[in-house]
Amino acid sequence: MRNSGTTKRLLTLLRVGLGLFFIVNSLMKLNARALWENAQFMTGCDVLPEWCSMPLTCLGMMMELVVGVCLLFRIDYRGATIWGTTMAGVFFTLYAQAWARGLSLSCACTGSAHQIDNYPMDTGARLLLVGAMLLLLWDSRRRSNLIGRKRGRKFDFSDA
């Protein structure tokens, strides 16, 4: 691979950028109003019962923080990319089903509440996030990223 150095630098930039994105997003949601607005978004999606909204909102915020820190510092990179891809996929699914059902929702996904007026744009942004996380998931599966993992021990019983 001729451009492996450039590819590695671009993937590192993407990893650090998404790590910072997730950390900043989760920290912006730490106030009670943003948590409540995100819970209202979950309730408005009408997928799960209303009592699930606040626990899932808190869980999502904490997942964003953990995935962001893990991506930024490359702690359990593969696990962080799996959780990040799952999380981005759930966000995409929520937006896509709300758009398909014609729901009028407001979201505080980036810390500031706004009415979702342009579903194609918001859903497309979530799809780009899924694509970026899939790219990092692919990167986490490469052999060079498995450094530091425990390898199986080979036993030699030829003398027995």
Short mmCIF file of N, CA and C in Angstrom, two decimals:
data_model
loop_
_atom_site.label_atom_id
_atom_site.label_comp_id
_atom_site.label_asym_id
_atom_site.label_seq_id
_atom_site.Cartn_x
_atom_site.Cartn_y
_atom_site.Cartn_z
N MET A 1 0.83 -1.17 0.00
CA MET A 1 0.00 0.00 0.00
C MET A 1 0.88 1.24 0.00
N ARG A 2 0.80 2.01 -1.03
CA ARG A 2 1.69 3.14 -1.19
C ARG A 2 1.35 4.31 -0.26
N ASN A 3 0.10 4.57 -0.05
CA ASN A 3 -0.32 5.72 0.75
C ASN A 3 -0.75 5.32 2.16
N SER A 4 -0.16 4.29 2.70
CA SER A 4 -0.60 3.82 4.02
C SER A 4 -0.34 4.86 5.10
N GLY A 5 0.73 5.64 4.99
CA GLY A 5 1.00 6.69 5.97
C GLY A 5 -0.06 7.77 5.95
N THR A 6 -0.47 8.17 4.75
CA THR A 6 -1.52 9.19 4.61
C THR A 6 -2.84 8.65 5.12
N THR A 7 -3.15 7.41 4.79
CA THR A 7 -4.39 6.80 5.25
C THR A 7 -4.41 6.71 6.77
N LYS A 8 -3.29 6.33 7.35
CA LYS A 8 -3.21 6.22 8.80
C LYS A 8 -3.42 7.58 9.46
N ARG A 9 -2.83 8.64 8.88
CA ARG A 9 -3.00 9.98 9.45
C ARG A 9 -4.45 10.45 9.33
N LEU A 10 -5.09 10.17 8.19
CA LEU A 10 -6.49 10.57 8.01
C LEU A 10 -7.42 9.82 8.96
N LEU A 11 -7.16 8.53 9.16
CA LEU A 11 -7.98 7.76 10.09
C LEU A 11 -7.75 8.22 11.53
N THR A 12 -6.54 8.61 11.86
CA THR A 12 -6.25 9.15 13.20
C THR A 12 -6.98 10.47 13.39
N LEU A 13 -6.97 11.32 12.38
CA LEU A 13 -7.69 12.59 12.44
C LEU A 13 -9.19 12.36 12.61
N LEU A 14 -9.74 11.39 11.88
CA LEU A 14 -11.16 11.06 12.01
C LEU A 14 -11.46 10.53 13.40
N ARG A 15 -10.62 9.66 13.93
CA ARG A 15 -10.81 9.09 15.26
C ARG A 15 -10.80 10.17 16.33
N VAL A 16 -9.81 11.06 16.28
CA VAL A 16 -9.70 12.14 17.26
C VAL A 16 -10.87 13.12 17.11
N GLY A 17 -11.22 13.43 15.88
CA GLY A 17 -12.34 14.35 15.64
C GLY A 17 -13.66 13.81 16.15
N LEU A 18 -13.93 12.54 15.89
CA LEU A 18 -15.18 11.95 16.39
C LEU A 18 -15.14 11.79 17.90
N GLY A 19 -13.97 11.49 18.46
CA GLY A 19 -13.85 11.42 19.92
C GLY A 19 -14.20 12.75 20.56
N LEU A 20 -13.64 13.83 20.02
CA LEU A 20 -13.96 15.16 20.55
C LEU A 20 -15.43 15.52 20.33
N PHE A 21 -15.97 15.15 19.17
CA PHE A 21 -17.38 15.40 18.88
C PHE A 21 -18.28 14.75 19.92
N PHE A 22 -18.03 13.47 20.21
CA PHE A 22 -18.86 12.77 21.18
C PHE A 22 -18.69 13.34 22.59
N ILE A 23 -17.47 13.70 22.96
CA ILE A 23 -17.24 14.27 24.30
C ILE A 23 -17.95 15.61 24.45
N VAL A 24 -17.79 16.48 23.47
CA VAL A 24 -18.43 17.80 23.54
C VAL A 24 -19.95 17.66 23.56
N ASN A 25 -20.49 16.78 22.70
CA ASN A 25 -21.94 16.56 22.69
C ASN A 25 -22.46 16.09 24.04
N SER A 26 -21.76 15.15 24.65
CA SER A 26 -22.24 14.64 25.93
C SER A 26 -22.12 15.69 27.03
N LEU A 27 -21.06 16.49 27.02
CA LEU A 27 -20.91 17.53 28.05
C LEU A 27 -21.94 18.64 27.89
N MET A 28 -22.36 18.91 26.65
CA MET A 28 -23.38 19.93 26.42
C MET A 28 -24.75 19.48 26.92
N LYS A 29 -24.93 18.18 27.09
CA LYS A 29 -26.22 17.65 27.54
C LYS A 29 -26.27 17.44 29.05
N LEU A 30 -25.27 17.89 29.78
CA LEU A 30 -25.23 17.64 31.21
C LEU A 30 -26.20 18.49 32.01
N ASN A 31 -26.79 19.51 31.43
CA ASN A 31 -27.74 20.30 32.21
C ASN A 31 -29.14 19.66 32.14
N ALA A 32 -29.96 19.98 33.11
CA ALA A 32 -31.27 19.34 33.23
C ALA A 32 -32.18 19.64 32.05
N ARG A 33 -32.09 20.86 31.51
CA ARG A 33 -32.96 21.23 30.40
C ARG A 33 -32.65 20.41 29.16
N ALA A 34 -31.37 20.25 28.84
CA ALA A 34 -31.00 19.47 27.66
C ALA A 34 -31.40 18.00 27.82
N LEU A 35 -31.23 17.46 29.03
CA LEU A 35 -31.66 16.08 29.29
C LEU A 35 -33.17 15.94 29.09
N TRP A 36 -33.92 16.89 29.61
CA TRP A 36 -35.37 16.85 29.47
C TRP A 36 -35.79 16.96 28.01
N GLU A 37 -35.14 17.86 27.26
CA GLU A 37 -35.48 18.02 25.84
C GLU A 37 -35.14 16.76 25.04
N ASN A 38 -34.03 16.11 25.37
CA ASN A 38 -33.70 14.86 24.68
C ASN A 38 -34.68 13.76 25.05
N ALA A 39 -35.12 13.74 26.31
CA ALA A 39 -36.13 12.76 26.72
C ALA A 39 -37.45 13.01 25.98
N GLN A 40 -37.78 14.29 25.77
CA GLN A 40 -38.98 14.62 25.01
C GLN A 40 -38.87 14.16 23.55
N PHE A 41 -37.67 14.26 22.99
CA PHE A 41 -37.44 13.76 21.63
C PHE A 41 -37.69 12.25 21.59
N MET A 42 -37.14 11.54 22.60
CA MET A 42 -37.34 10.08 22.66
C MET A 42 -38.82 9.74 22.80
N THR A 43 -39.53 10.50 23.63
CA THR A 43 -40.97 10.27 23.80
C THR A 43 -41.71 10.57 22.51
N GLY A 44 -41.32 11.65 21.84
CA GLY A 44 -41.97 12.05 20.60
C GLY A 44 -41.77 11.07 19.46
N CYS A 45 -40.68 10.32 19.51
CA CYS A 45 -40.45 9.31 18.46
C CYS A 45 -41.47 8.18 18.54
N ASP A 46 -42.09 8.03 19.70
CA ASP A 46 -43.17 7.07 19.90
C ASP A 46 -42.76 5.65 19.53
N VAL A 47 -41.56 5.27 19.96
CA VAL A 47 -41.07 3.92 19.70
C VAL A 47 -41.17 3.07 20.95
N LEU A 48 -40.82 3.64 22.08
CA LEU A 48 -40.85 2.94 23.37
C LEU A 48 -41.79 3.67 24.32
N PRO A 49 -42.16 3.03 25.43
CA PRO A 49 -43.02 3.72 26.40
C PRO A 49 -42.35 4.97 26.96
N GLU A 50 -43.17 5.90 27.41
CA GLU A 50 -42.66 7.18 27.88
C GLU A 50 -41.70 7.05 29.06
N TRP A 51 -41.92 6.07 29.93
CA TRP A 51 -41.08 5.91 31.11
C TRP A 51 -39.65 5.52 30.74
N CYS A 52 -39.43 5.03 29.54
CA CYS A 52 -38.08 4.65 29.09
C CYS A 52 -37.25 5.85 28.62
N SER A 53 -37.90 6.96 28.36
CA SER A 53 -37.22 8.09 27.72
C SER A 53 -36.06 8.65 28.52
N MET A 54 -36.27 8.97 29.78
CA MET A 54 -35.20 9.59 30.57
C MET A 54 -34.05 8.61 30.84
N PRO A 55 -34.32 7.35 31.23
CA PRO A 55 -33.18 6.44 31.41
C PRO A 55 -32.38 6.23 30.11
N LEU A 56 -33.06 6.12 28.98
CA LEU A 56 -32.35 5.94 27.71
C LEU A 56 -31.58 7.19 27.32
N THR A 57 -32.12 8.35 27.65
CA THR A 57 -31.41 9.60 27.37
C THR A 57 -30.13 9.68 28.19
N CYS A 58 -30.22 9.35 29.47
CA CYS A 58 -29.03 9.36 30.33
C CYS A 58 -28.01 8.31 29.87
N LEU A 59 -28.51 7.14 29.50
CA LEU A 59 -27.62 6.09 29.00
C LEU A 59 -26.92 6.53 27.71
N GLY A 60 -27.66 7.15 26.81
CA GLY A 60 -27.08 7.63 25.56
C GLY A 60 -26.03 8.70 25.80
N MET A 61 -26.29 9.60 26.74
CA MET A 61 -25.32 10.64 27.04
C MET A 61 -24.03 10.05 27.62
N MET A 62 -24.18 9.08 28.51
CA MET A 62 -23.00 8.45 29.09
C MET A 62 -22.25 7.61 28.06
N MET A 63 -22.99 6.96 27.16
CA MET A 63 -22.33 6.20 26.09
C MET A 63 -21.53 7.13 25.19
N GLU A 64 -22.09 8.31 24.88
CA GLU A 64 -21.35 9.28 24.07
C GLU A 64 -20.06 9.67 24.75
N LEU A 65 -20.11 9.92 26.05
CA LEU A 65 -18.92 10.33 26.80
C LEU A 65 -17.87 9.21 26.81
N VAL A 66 -18.30 7.99 27.09
CA VAL A 66 -17.36 6.87 27.16
C VAL A 66 -16.76 6.58 25.78
N VAL A 67 -17.60 6.54 24.76
CA VAL A 67 -17.09 6.27 23.40
C VAL A 67 -16.14 7.39 22.97
N GLY A 68 -16.48 8.64 23.29
CA GLY A 68 -15.62 9.75 22.94
C GLY A 68 -14.25 9.66 23.59
N VAL A 69 -14.23 9.37 24.88
CA VAL A 69 -12.95 9.24 25.60
C VAL A 69 -12.15 8.07 25.04
N CYS A 70 -12.83 6.95 24.81
CA CYS A 70 -12.13 5.77 24.28
C CYS A 70 -11.57 6.02 22.89
N LEU A 71 -12.32 6.72 22.05
CA LEU A 71 -11.81 7.04 20.71
C LEU A 71 -10.64 8.01 20.80
N LEU A 72 -10.79 9.03 21.62
CA LEU A 72 -9.76 10.05 21.72
C LEU A 72 -8.43 9.48 22.21
N PHE A 73 -8.49 8.63 23.23
CA PHE A 73 -7.27 8.09 23.81
C PHE A 73 -6.96 6.66 23.34
N ARG A 74 -7.73 6.18 22.40
CA ARG A 74 -7.55 4.85 21.81
C ARG A 74 -7.53 3.75 22.88
N ILE A 75 -8.48 3.84 23.76
CA ILE A 75 -8.66 2.84 24.81
C ILE A 75 -9.72 1.86 24.29
N ASP A 76 -9.37 0.59 24.21
CA ASP A 76 -10.26 -0.43 23.68
C ASP A 76 -10.93 0.07 22.40
N TYR A 77 -10.09 0.38 21.44
CA TYR A 77 -10.50 1.00 20.18
C TYR A 77 -11.60 0.20 19.48
N ARG A 78 -11.44 -1.10 19.42
CA ARG A 78 -12.42 -1.91 18.71
C ARG A 78 -13.78 -1.88 19.41
N GLY A 79 -13.79 -2.01 20.72
CA GLY A 79 -15.04 -1.94 21.47
C GLY A 79 -15.71 -0.58 21.34
N ALA A 80 -14.91 0.47 21.38
CA ALA A 80 -15.47 1.83 21.24
C ALA A 80 -16.08 2.02 19.86
N THR A 81 -15.46 1.48 18.83
CA THR A 81 -16.04 1.64 17.49
C THR A 81 -17.31 0.82 17.32
N ILE A 82 -17.37 -0.34 17.97
CA ILE A 82 -18.60 -1.14 17.90
C ILE A 82 -19.74 -0.40 18.60
N TRP A 83 -19.49 0.12 19.81
CA TRP A 83 -20.52 0.87 20.52
C TRP A 83 -20.88 2.17 19.80
N GLY A 84 -19.87 2.85 19.26
CA GLY A 84 -20.14 4.09 18.52
C GLY A 84 -20.95 3.85 17.27
N THR A 85 -20.67 2.77 16.56
CA THR A 85 -21.43 2.43 15.36
C THR A 85 -22.87 2.08 15.73
N THR A 86 -23.02 1.34 16.81
CA THR A 86 -24.37 0.99 17.27
C THR A 86 -25.15 2.24 17.66
N MET A 87 -24.50 3.13 18.40
CA MET A 87 -25.14 4.35 18.85
C MET A 87 -25.52 5.24 17.65
N ALA A 88 -24.62 5.38 16.70
CA ALA A 88 -24.91 6.20 15.51
C ALA A 88 -26.03 5.56 14.69
N GLY A 89 -26.06 4.24 14.64
CA GLY A 89 -27.13 3.54 13.92
C GLY A 89 -28.49 3.77 14.57
N VAL A 90 -28.52 3.79 15.90
CA VAL A 90 -29.78 4.05 16.61
C VAL A 90 -30.24 5.48 16.34
N PHE A 91 -29.31 6.45 16.39
CA PHE A 91 -29.67 7.84 16.09
C PHE A 91 -30.24 7.94 14.67
N PHE A 92 -29.57 7.31 13.73
CA PHE A 92 -30.03 7.35 12.33
C PHE A 92 -31.42 6.73 12.21
N THR A 93 -31.63 5.60 12.86
CA THR A 93 -32.93 4.92 12.79
C THR A 93 -34.04 5.78 13.38
N LEU A 94 -33.76 6.44 14.52
CA LEU A 94 -34.76 7.31 15.13
C LEU A 94 -35.14 8.46 14.20
N TYR A 95 -34.15 9.08 13.59
CA TYR A 95 -34.44 10.18 12.67
C TYR A 95 -35.18 9.70 11.43
N ALA A 96 -34.73 8.59 10.87
CA ALA A 96 -35.34 8.08 9.63
C ALA A 96 -36.79 7.67 9.85
N GLN A 97 -37.08 7.00 10.97
CA GLN A 97 -38.46 6.57 11.21
C GLN A 97 -39.35 7.77 11.52
N ALA A 98 -38.81 8.79 12.20
CA ALA A 98 -39.60 10.00 12.47
C ALA A 98 -39.91 10.74 11.17
N TRP A 99 -38.93 10.77 10.27
CA TRP A 99 -39.13 11.40 8.97
C TRP A 99 -40.15 10.62 8.15
N ALA A 100 -40.05 9.30 8.13
CA ALA A 100 -40.96 8.46 7.36
C ALA A 100 -42.39 8.56 7.89
N ARG A 101 -42.53 8.73 9.20
CA ARG A 101 -43.86 8.82 9.79
C ARG A 101 -44.41 10.24 9.80
N GLY A 102 -43.60 11.21 9.36
CA GLY A 102 -44.05 12.60 9.29
C GLY A 102 -44.20 13.26 10.65
N LEU A 103 -43.40 12.85 11.62
CA LEU A 103 -43.49 13.43 12.96
C LEU A 103 -42.83 14.81 13.00
N SER A 104 -43.38 15.69 13.80
CA SER A 104 -42.80 17.01 14.02
C SER A 104 -42.14 16.99 15.39
N LEU A 105 -40.81 16.98 15.40
CA LEU A 105 -40.07 16.84 16.64
C LEU A 105 -39.09 17.98 16.82
N SER A 106 -38.68 18.19 18.06
CA SER A 106 -37.57 19.08 18.35
C SER A 106 -36.50 18.25 19.04
N CYS A 107 -35.26 18.64 18.85
CA CYS A 107 -34.16 17.85 19.38
C CYS A 107 -33.11 18.78 19.99
N ALA A 108 -32.50 18.31 21.05
CA ALA A 108 -31.38 19.02 21.66
C ALA A 108 -30.13 18.16 21.52
N CYS A 109 -29.99 17.56 20.35
CA CYS A 109 -28.93 16.58 20.13
C CYS A 109 -27.53 17.18 20.25
N THR A 110 -27.36 18.42 19.89
CA THR A 110 -26.05 19.05 19.98
C THR A 110 -26.01 20.10 21.09
N GLY A 111 -26.87 19.94 22.06
CA GLY A 111 -26.85 20.83 23.21
C GLY A 111 -27.79 22.01 23.11
N SER A 112 -28.23 22.37 21.92
CA SER A 112 -29.17 23.47 21.78
C SER A 112 -30.44 22.95 21.12
N ALA A 113 -31.57 23.23 21.74
CA ALA A 113 -32.84 22.72 21.22
C ALA A 113 -33.20 23.43 19.92
N HIS A 114 -33.67 22.65 18.97
CA HIS A 114 -34.14 23.21 17.71
C HIS A 114 -35.22 22.31 17.13
N GLN A 115 -36.14 22.94 16.44
CA GLN A 115 -37.19 22.20 15.76
C GLN A 115 -36.58 21.55 14.51
N ILE A 116 -36.88 20.30 14.29
CA ILE A 116 -36.35 19.61 13.12
C ILE A 116 -37.23 19.99 11.93
N ASP A 117 -36.71 20.88 11.10
CA ASP A 117 -37.45 21.35 9.93
C ASP A 117 -37.02 20.63 8.66
N ASN A 118 -35.77 20.24 8.61
CA ASN A 118 -35.21 19.65 7.41
C ASN A 118 -34.78 18.21 7.70
N TYR A 119 -35.74 17.30 7.66
CA TYR A 119 -35.43 15.91 7.96
C TYR A 119 -34.39 15.30 7.02
N PRO A 120 -34.45 15.58 5.72
CA PRO A 120 -33.41 14.99 4.86
C PRO A 120 -32.00 15.39 5.27
N MET A 121 -31.81 16.65 5.65
CA MET A 121 -30.49 17.12 6.05
C MET A 121 -30.05 16.49 7.38
N ASP A 122 -30.94 16.48 8.37
CA ASP A 122 -30.61 15.89 9.68
C ASP A 122 -30.39 14.39 9.57
N THR A 123 -31.21 13.71 8.79
CA THR A 123 -31.05 12.27 8.62
C THR A 123 -29.77 11.97 7.85
N GLY A 124 -29.46 12.80 6.86
CA GLY A 124 -28.21 12.64 6.11
C GLY A 124 -26.99 12.84 6.99
N ALA A 125 -27.06 13.80 7.91
CA ALA A 125 -25.94 14.02 8.83
C ALA A 125 -25.74 12.80 9.72
N ARG A 126 -26.84 12.20 10.17
CA ARG A 126 -26.72 10.97 10.98
C ARG A 126 -26.17 9.82 10.15
N LEU A 127 -26.52 9.77 8.88
CA LEU A 127 -25.99 8.73 7.99
C LEU A 127 -24.49 8.91 7.78
N LEU A 128 -24.03 10.15 7.67
CA LEU A 128 -22.58 10.41 7.58
C LEU A 128 -21.87 9.98 8.86
N LEU A 129 -22.50 10.18 10.00
CA LEU A 129 -21.91 9.74 11.26
C LEU A 129 -21.80 8.22 11.29
N VAL A 130 -22.83 7.53 10.81
CA VAL A 130 -22.78 6.07 10.73
C VAL A 130 -21.64 5.64 9.81
N GLY A 131 -21.51 6.30 8.66
CA GLY A 131 -20.43 5.97 7.72
C GLY A 131 -19.06 6.19 8.31
N ALA A 132 -18.88 7.29 9.04
CA ALA A 132 -17.58 7.56 9.67
C ALA A 132 -17.28 6.52 10.74
N MET A 133 -18.28 6.12 11.50
CA MET A 133 -18.06 5.10 12.52
C MET A 133 -17.78 3.74 11.89
N LEU A 134 -18.42 3.44 10.76
CA LEU A 134 -18.12 2.19 10.06
C LEU A 134 -16.69 2.19 9.54
N LEU A 135 -16.22 3.34 9.10
CA LEU A 135 -14.84 3.45 8.64
C LEU A 135 -13.87 3.20 9.80
N LEU A 136 -14.17 3.75 10.97
CA LEU A 136 -13.32 3.49 12.13
C LEU A 136 -13.44 2.04 12.59
N LEU A 137 -14.62 1.44 12.45
CA LEU A 137 -14.77 0.03 12.78
C LEU A 137 -13.91 -0.83 11.87
N TRP A 138 -13.88 -0.49 10.59
CA TRP A 138 -13.01 -1.20 9.65
C TRP A 138 -11.55 -1.02 10.06
N ASP A 139 -11.17 0.19 10.45
CA ASP A 139 -9.80 0.46 10.87
C ASP A 139 -9.44 -0.33 12.12
N SER A 140 -10.40 -0.50 13.03
CA SER A 140 -10.10 -1.22 14.27
C SER A 140 -9.88 -2.70 14.05
N ARG A 141 -10.31 -3.22 12.93
CA ARG A 141 -10.17 -4.65 12.66
C ARG A 141 -8.85 -4.99 11.97
N ARG A 142 -8.14 -3.97 11.54
CA ARG A 142 -6.86 -4.23 10.86
C ARG A 142 -5.85 -4.84 11.82
N ARG A 143 -4.93 -5.60 11.28
CA ARG A 143 -3.94 -6.33 12.08
C ARG A 143 -3.06 -5.39 12.90
N SER A 144 -2.70 -4.23 12.36
CA SER A 144 -1.80 -3.32 13.06
C SER A 144 -2.43 -2.73 14.32
N ASN A 145 -3.75 -2.78 14.41
CA ASN A 145 -4.44 -2.23 15.58
C ASN A 145 -4.60 -3.25 16.69
N LEU A 146 -4.14 -4.46 16.47
CA LEU A 146 -4.29 -5.50 17.48
C LEU A 146 -3.06 -5.59 18.38
N ILE A 147 -2.15 -4.62 18.26
CA ILE A 147 -0.95 -4.60 19.09
C ILE A 147 -1.37 -4.47 20.55
N GLY A 148 -0.73 -5.24 21.39
CA GLY A 148 -1.04 -5.17 22.80
C GLY A 148 -2.08 -6.18 23.25
N ARG A 149 -2.74 -6.83 22.34
CA ARG A 149 -3.71 -7.85 22.73
C ARG A 149 -2.97 -9.12 23.11
N LYS A 150 -3.55 -9.85 24.01
CA LYS A 150 -2.94 -11.10 24.42
C LYS A 150 -3.05 -12.11 23.29
N ARG A 151 -1.96 -12.77 23.05
CA ARG A 151 -1.95 -13.79 22.01
C ARG A 151 -2.00 -15.16 22.68
N GLY A 152 -2.53 -16.11 21.96
CA GLY A 152 -2.62 -17.46 22.48
C GLY A 152 -1.24 -18.06 22.70
N ARG A 153 -1.15 -18.88 23.71
CA ARG A 153 0.12 -19.51 24.04
C ARG A 153 0.18 -20.86 23.33
N LYS A 154 1.31 -21.14 22.69
CA LYS A 154 1.50 -22.42 22.03
C LYS A 154 2.28 -23.34 22.95
N PHE A 155 1.75 -24.51 23.11
CA PHE A 155 2.41 -25.53 23.93
C PHE A 155 3.05 -26.55 23.00
N ASP A 156 4.24 -26.95 23.35
CA ASP A 156 4.97 -27.93 22.53
C ASP A 156 5.02 -29.23 23.31
N PHE A 157 4.33 -30.25 22.79
CA PHE A 157 4.31 -31.56 23.43
C PHE A 157 5.07 -32.59 22.61
N SER A 158 6.01 -32.15 21.81
CA SER A 158 6.73 -33.07 20.93
C SER A 158 7.67 -33.99 21.71
N ASP A 159 8.14 -33.59 22.88
CA ASP A 159 9.05 -34.41 23.68
C ASP A 159 8.30 -35.45 24.52
N ALA A 160 7.02 -35.34 24.63
CA ALA A 160 6.24 -36.24 25.50
C ALA A 160 6.05 -37.61 24.92
#
